[in-house]
mmCIF file with all atom_site columns, C-alpha atoms in Angstrom:
data_model
loop_
_atom_site.group_PDB
_atom_site.id
_atom_site.type_symbol
_atom_site.label_atom_id
_atom_site.label_alt_id
_atom_site.label_comp_id
_atom_site.label_asym_id
_atom_site.label_entity_id
_atom_site.label_seq_id
_atom_site.pdbx_PDB_ins_code
_atom_site.Cartn_x
_atom_site.Cartn_y
_atom_site.Cartn_z
_atom_site.occupancy
_atom_site.B_iso_or_equiv
_atom_site.pdbx_formal_charge
_atom_site.auth_seq_id
_atom_site.auth_comp_id
_atom_site.auth_asym_id
_atom_site.auth_atom_id
_atom_site.pdbx_PDB_model_num
ATOM 1  C CA . ARG C 1 1  ? 4.239  21.426 18.274 1.00 85.00 ? 9  ARG C CA 1
ATOM 2  C CA . ILE C 1 2  ? 6.480  21.956 15.232 1.00 94.00 ? 10 ILE C CA 1
ATOM 3  C CA . MET C 1 3  ? 9.321  19.462 14.283 1.00 96.00 ? 11 MET C CA 1
ATOM 4  C CA . THR C 1 4  ? 11.310 18.833 11.015 1.00 98.00 ? 12 THR C CA 1
ATOM 5  C CA . VAL C 1 5  ? 11.194 14.870 10.158 1.00 97.00 ? 13 VAL C CA 1
ATOM 6  C CA . ARG C 1 6  ? 13.611 13.451 7.497  1.00 98.00 ? 14 ARG C CA 1
ATOM 7  C CA . MET C 1 7  ? 11.407 10.405 5.721  1.00 97.00 ? 15 MET C CA 1
ATOM 8  C CA . PRO C 1 8  ? 13.658 7.562  4.865  1.00 97.00 ? 16 PRO C CA 1
ATOM 9  C CA . THR C 1 9  ? 13.276 5.925  1.466  1.00 97.00 ? 17 THR C CA 1
ATOM 10 C CA . ILE C 1 10 ? 11.563 2.009  0.960  1.00 95.00 ? 18 ILE C CA 1
ATOM 11 C CA . LYS C 1 11 ? 15.474 0.805  0.729  1.00 96.00 ? 19 LYS C CA 1
ATOM 12 C CA . GLU C 1 12 ? 16.705 2.575  3.995  1.00 97.00 ? 20 GLU C CA 1
ATOM 13 C CA . MET C 1 13 ? 13.991 1.184  5.713  1.00 94.00 ? 21 MET C CA 1
ATOM 14 C CA . GLU C 1 14 ? 14.331 -2.498 4.193  1.00 95.00 ? 22 GLU C CA 1
ATOM 15 C CA . ARG C 1 15 ? 17.604 -2.148 5.485  1.00 96.00 ? 23 ARG C CA 1
ATOM 16 C CA . ASP C 1 16 ? 17.125 -1.218 8.657  1.00 96.00 ? 24 ASP C CA 1
ATOM 17 C CA . LEU C 1 17 ? 14.811 -3.934 9.428  1.00 94.00 ? 25 LEU C CA 1
ATOM 18 C CA . LYS C 1 18 ? 16.832 -6.424 8.180  1.00 95.00 ? 26 LYS C CA 1
ATOM 19 C CA . ALA C 1 19 ? 19.426 -5.386 10.411 1.00 97.00 ? 27 ALA C CA 1
ATOM 20 C CA . SER C 1 20 ? 17.575 -5.419 13.295 1.00 96.00 ? 28 SER C CA 1
ATOM 21 C CA . GLY C 1 21 ? 15.784 -8.659 12.587 1.00 96.00 ? 29 GLY C CA 1
ATOM 22 C CA . GLN C 1 22 ? 12.697 -7.305 11.514 1.00 94.00 ? 30 GLN C CA 1
ATOM 23 C CA . THR C 1 23 ? 10.427 -8.690 8.845  1.00 93.00 ? 31 THR C CA 1
ATOM 24 C CA . ILE C 1 24 ? 9.843  -6.634 5.707  1.00 94.00 ? 32 ILE C CA 1
ATOM 25 C CA . PRO C 1 25 ? 6.180  -5.424 4.690  1.00 92.00 ? 33 PRO C CA 1
ATOM 26 C CA . GLU C 1 26 ? 5.046  -7.028 1.590  1.00 91.00 ? 34 GLU C CA 1
ATOM 27 C CA . ASP C 1 27 ? 2.611  -3.903 1.434  1.00 91.00 ? 35 ASP C CA 1
ATOM 28 C CA . TRP C 1 28 ? 4.515  -0.596 2.428  1.00 91.00 ? 36 TRP C CA 1
ATOM 29 C CA . SER C 1 29 ? 1.024  1.167  2.231  1.00 85.00 ? 37 SER C CA 1
ATOM 30 C CA . LYS C 1 30 ? -0.268 -1.002 5.179  1.00 86.00 ? 38 LYS C CA 1
ATOM 31 C CA . HIS C 1 31 ? 2.683  -0.342 7.072  1.00 84.00 ? 39 HIS C CA 1
ATOM 32 C CA . ASN C 1 32 ? 2.689  1.662  9.933  1.00 87.00 ? 40 ASN C CA 1
ATOM 33 C CA . VAL C 1 33 ? -1.056 3.119  9.459  1.00 88.00 ? 41 VAL C CA 1
ATOM 34 C CA . HIS C 1 34 ? -1.964 5.436  12.114 1.00 87.00 ? 42 HIS C CA 1
ATOM 35 C CA . ASN C 1 35 ? -3.845 8.267  12.880 1.00 86.00 ? 43 ASN C CA 1
ATOM 36 C CA . THR C 1 36 ? -3.691 11.284 15.370 1.00 84.00 ? 44 THR C CA 1
ATOM 37 C CA . ASP C 1 37 ? -5.978 13.200 17.166 1.00 86.00 ? 45 ASP C CA 1
ATOM 38 C CA . SER C 1 38 ? -5.247 16.484 16.274 1.00 85.00 ? 46 SER C CA 1
ATOM 39 C CA . VAL C 1 39 ? -4.934 18.593 12.384 1.00 91.00 ? 47 VAL C CA 1
ATOM 40 C CA . ASP C 1 40 ? -1.595 18.101 10.467 1.00 90.00 ? 48 ASP C CA 1
ATOM 41 C CA . TYR C 1 41 ? -0.072 20.249 8.617  1.00 95.00 ? 49 TYR C CA 1
ATOM 42 C CA . VAL C 1 42 ? 2.974  18.753 6.927  1.00 96.00 ? 50 VAL C CA 1
ATOM 43 C CA . PHE C 1 43 ? 4.830  20.991 4.366  1.00 98.00 ? 51 PHE C CA 1
ATOM 44 C CA . VAL C 1 44 ? 7.568  19.184 2.070  1.00 98.00 ? 52 VAL C CA 1
ATOM 45 C CA . LEU C 1 45 ? 10.914 21.185 2.517  1.00 98.00 ? 53 LEU C CA 1
ATOM 46 C CA . SER C 1 46 ? 12.897 18.424 0.043  1.00 98.00 ? 54 SER C CA 1
ATOM 47 C CA . GLY C 1 47 ? 12.062 15.646 -2.014 1.00 98.00 ? 55 GLY C CA 1
ATOM 48 C CA . ALA C 1 48 ? 8.607  13.648 -2.179 1.00 98.00 ? 56 ALA C CA 1
ATOM 49 C CA . ILE C 1 49 ? 6.706  11.534 -0.453 1.00 97.00 ? 57 ILE C CA 1
ATOM 50 C CA . ASN C 1 50 ? 3.883  9.275  -0.653 1.00 96.00 ? 58 ASN C CA 1
ATOM 51 C CA . CYS C 1 51 ? 0.510  10.081 2.195  1.00 95.00 ? 59 CYS C CA 1
ATOM 52 C CA . VAL C 1 52 ? -1.790 7.154  1.824  1.00 94.00 ? 60 VAL C CA 1
ATOM 53 C CA . THR C 1 53 ? -5.213 7.112  3.250  1.00 91.00 ? 61 THR C CA 1
ATOM 54 C CA . GLY C 1 54 ? -7.184 4.209  2.321  1.00 84.00 ? 62 GLY C CA 1
ATOM 55 C CA . GLU C 1 55 ? -7.097 3.286  -1.099 1.00 88.00 ? 63 GLU C CA 1
ATOM 56 C CA . ASP C 1 56 ? -5.914 6.744  -1.941 1.00 93.00 ? 64 ASP C CA 1
ATOM 57 C CA . THR C 1 57 ? -2.347 7.931  -2.879 1.00 94.00 ? 65 THR C CA 1
ATOM 58 C CA . PHE C 1 58 ? -1.238 11.305 -2.680 1.00 93.00 ? 66 PHE C CA 1
ATOM 59 C CA . GLU C 1 59 ? 2.427  12.310 -3.914 1.00 97.00 ? 67 GLU C CA 1
ATOM 60 C CA . LEU C 1 60 ? 3.479  15.223 -2.105 1.00 97.00 ? 68 LEU C CA 1
ATOM 61 C CA . LYS C 1 61 ? 6.500  17.077 -3.942 1.00 98.00 ? 69 LYS C CA 1
ATOM 62 C CA . GLN C 1 62 ? 8.894  19.714 -2.475 1.00 98.00 ? 70 GLN C CA 1
ATOM 63 C CA . GLY C 1 63 ? 7.074  23.164 -2.098 1.00 98.00 ? 71 GLY C CA 1
ATOM 64 C CA . ASP C 1 64 ? 3.329  20.962 -1.612 1.00 98.00 ? 72 ASP C CA 1
ATOM 65 C CA . PHE C 1 65 ? 1.213  21.679 1.725  1.00 97.00 ? 73 PHE C CA 1
ATOM 66 C CA . LEU C 1 66 ? -1.151 18.953 3.185  1.00 95.00 ? 74 LEU C CA 1
ATOM 67 C CA . ALA C 1 67 ? -3.371 19.658 6.286  1.00 95.00 ? 75 ALA C CA 1
ATOM 68 C CA . GLN C 1 68 ? -4.965 17.008 7.492  1.00 90.00 ? 76 GLN C CA 1
ATOM 69 C CA . VAL C 1 69 ? -7.887 16.010 10.764 1.00 90.00 ? 77 VAL C CA 1
ATOM 70 C CA . GLY C 1 70 ? -6.824 12.321 11.664 1.00 82.00 ? 78 GLY C CA 1
ATOM 71 C CA . PRO C 1 71 ? -7.454 9.714  8.888  1.00 86.00 ? 79 PRO C CA 1
ATOM 72 C CA . LEU C 1 72 ? -5.807 6.511  8.803  1.00 90.00 ? 80 LEU C CA 1
ATOM 73 C CA . HIS C 1 73 ? -2.666 6.539  7.258  1.00 91.00 ? 81 HIS C CA 1
ATOM 74 C CA . THR C 1 74 ? 0.765  6.152  6.561  1.00 93.00 ? 82 THR C CA 1
ATOM 75 C CA . TRP C 1 75 ? 3.988  7.700  4.643  1.00 95.00 ? 83 TRP C CA 1
ATOM 76 C CA . VAL C 1 76 ? 5.477  5.879  2.134  1.00 96.00 ? 84 VAL C CA 1
ATOM 77 C CA . ASN C 1 77 ? 8.848  6.795  0.425  1.00 97.00 ? 85 ASN C CA 1
ATOM 78 C CA . THR C 1 78 ? 9.247  5.411  -3.074 1.00 95.00 ? 86 THR C CA 1
ATOM 79 C CA . HIS C 1 79 ? 11.893 7.750  -4.104 1.00 96.00 ? 87 HIS C CA 1
ATOM 80 C CA . ASP C 1 80 ? 15.556 7.308  -4.555 1.00 96.00 ? 88 ASP C CA 1
ATOM 81 C CA . GLU C 1 81 ? 16.003 10.273 -1.814 1.00 97.00 ? 89 GLU C CA 1
ATOM 82 C CA . PRO C 1 82 ? 15.295 10.753 2.037  1.00 98.00 ? 90 PRO C CA 1
ATOM 83 C CA . CYS C 1 83 ? 12.180 13.482 2.136  1.00 98.00 ? 91 CYS C CA 1
ATOM 84 C CA . TYR C 1 84 ? 12.367 16.489 4.741  1.00 98.00 ? 92 TYR C CA 1
ATOM 85 C CA . VAL C 1 85 ? 8.970  17.554 5.863  1.00 98.00 ? 93 VAL C CA 1
ATOM 86 C CA . LEU C 1 86 ? 7.900  20.273 8.495  1.00 98.00 ? 94 LEU C CA 1
ATOM 87 C CA . CYS C 1 87 ? 5.062  19.198 10.678 1.00 95.00 ? 95 CYS C CA 1
ATOM 88 C CA . ILE C 1 88 ? 2.752  21.409 12.917 1.00 92.00 ? 96 ILE C CA 1
#
């Protein structure tokens, strides 16, 4: 499966959560933590995004590539612009 994903900023996510009456996380590094049963390849098309795995945070910028095999992780966009990634 190949897809392009728009990763919203924290400000956008806070606005959307508030509008839908949901709780805003105090710690975004623990929000939506998940893993997959696949090898995931992520290429940053534009912007920047943080990948959080446990206690480690990796900042990925335009042109960066990440391959991961099922770790518990989440994505946090602390920047002012959304990030677009290509996922395979």
